[in-house]
C-alpha positions as YAML, in Angstrom:
chain: A
units: angstrom
residues:
- id: 1
  name: MET
  ca: [0.08, -0.08, 0.12]
- id: 2
  name: VAL
  ca: [1.26, 3.46, -1.08]
- id: 3
  name: THR
  ca: [0.09, 6.78, 0.69]
- id: 4
  name: LYS
  ca: [0.44, 9.82, -1.51]
- id: 5
  name: THR
  ca: [-0.28, 13.07, -0.38]
- id: 6
  name: ASN
  ca: [-2.12, 15.57, -2.54]
- id: 7
  name: TYR
  ca: [-1.78, 19.27, -1.52]
- id: 8
  name: VAL
  ca: [-4.52, 21.77, -2.15]
- id: 9
  name: TYR
  ca: [-3.85, 25.34, -2.45]
- id: 10
  name: PRO
  ca: [-6.31, 28.32, -2.78]
- id: 11
  name: PRO
  ca: [-6.79, 29.84, -6.08]
- id: 12
  name: ALA
  ca: [-4.18, 32.34, -6.84]
- id: 13
  name: ALA
  ca: [-6.74, 35.10, -7.10]
- id: 14
  name: TYR
  ca: [-7.30, 34.81, -3.47]
- id: 15
  name: LEU
  ca: [-3.63, 35.18, -2.77]
- id: 16
  name: VAL
  ca: [-2.98, 38.67, -4.47]
- id: 17
  name: GLN
  ca: [-0.76, 40.87, -2.10]
- id: 18
  name: CYS
  ca: [-2.79, 43.41, -0.04]
- id: 19
  name: GLU
  ca: [-2.09, 46.95, -0.69]
- id: 20
  name: ARG
  ca: [-0.45, 49.43, 1.82]
- id: 21
  name: SER
  ca: [-0.69, 52.92, 1.03]
- id: 22
  name: GLU
  ca: [1.93, 55.36, 2.57]
- id: 23
  name: PHE
  ca: [0.65, 58.42, 4.25]
- id: 24
  name: SER
  ca: [2.49, 61.40, 2.86]
- id: 25
  name: GLY
  ca: [-0.01, 64.26, 3.52]
- id: 26
  name: LYS
  ca: [0.23, 67.28, 5.91]
- id: 27
  name: THR
  ca: [-3.33, 68.38, 6.48]
- id: 28
  name: TYR
  ca: [-6.51, 66.93, 8.18]
- id: 29
  name: ALA
  ca: [-8.14, 66.73, 4.60]
- id: 30
  name: ASP
  ca: [-4.96, 64.66, 3.61]
- id: 31
  name: ALA
  ca: [-5.63, 62.47, 6.54]
- id: 32
  name: ILE
  ca: [-9.38, 61.95, 5.78]
- id: 33
  name: ASP
  ca: [-8.39, 61.17, 2.21]
- id: 34
  name: TYR
  ca: [-5.91, 58.75, 3.22]
- id: 35
  name: LEU
  ca: [-8.19, 57.10, 5.42]
- id: 36
  name: MET
  ca: [-10.77, 56.67, 2.56]
- id: 37
  name: ILE
  ca: [-7.74, 55.03, 0.80]
- id: 38
  name: VAL
  ca: [-6.96, 52.78, 3.50]
- id: 39
  name: ILE
  ca: [-10.73, 51.77, 4.21]
- id: 40
  name: LYS
  ca: [-10.94, 50.40, 0.71]
- id: 41
  name: GLU
  ca: [-7.64, 48.34, 0.87]
- id: 42
  name: ARG
  ca: [-8.84, 47.00, 4.12]
- id: 43
  name: ASP
  ca: [-12.29, 45.97, 2.70]
- id: 44
  name: LEU
  ca: [-10.49, 44.35, -0.49]
- id: 45
  name: CYS
  ca: [-7.96, 42.31, 1.76]
- id: 46
  name: ALA
  ca: [-10.79, 41.19, 3.89]
- id: 47
  name: SER
  ca: [-12.78, 39.99, 0.84]
- id: 48
  name: GLN
  ca: [-9.70, 38.12, -0.01]
- id: 49
  name: ILE
  ca: [-9.70, 36.51, 3.37]
- id: 50
  name: ASP
  ca: [-13.23, 35.71, 3.24]
- id: 51
  name: SER
  ca: [-12.90, 34.05, 0.09]
- id: 52
  name: ILE
  ca: [-10.11, 31.80, 1.40]
- id: 53
  name: ARG
  ca: [-12.01, 30.69, 4.10]
- id: 54
  name: GLU
  ca: [-15.05, 29.98, 1.90]
- id: 55
  name: TRP
  ca: [-12.90, 28.26, -0.50]
- id: 56
  name: GLN
  ca: [-11.43, 26.17, 2.30]
- id: 57
  name: ALA
  ca: [-14.81, 25.23, 3.78]
- id: 58
  name: ARG
  ca: [-16.02, 24.03, 0.18]
- id: 59
  name: THR
  ca: [-12.81, 22.04, -0.09]
- id: 60
  name: LYS
  ca: [-13.06, 20.36, 3.35]
- id: 61
  name: GLN
  ca: [-16.58, 19.37, 2.33]
- id: 62
  name: GLY
  ca: [-15.40, 17.71, -0.68]
- id: 63
  name: PHE
  ca: [-13.02, 15.52, 0.96]
- id: 64
  name: LYS
  ca: [-15.51, 13.67, 3.26]
...
């Protein structure tokens, strides 16, 4: 009997590097603009993590 291990990885689209913008502003308005950018980046990253979790749950169900 031979045991073979198959590694299953999440789709590459879920593993895209998250963006991290640098703050270079000097005013409160710049800080607000930066905050809006950071919120969008955070939401995109959170979406990727949610997609990985969903993929993992679907994959685990397939192996039962």
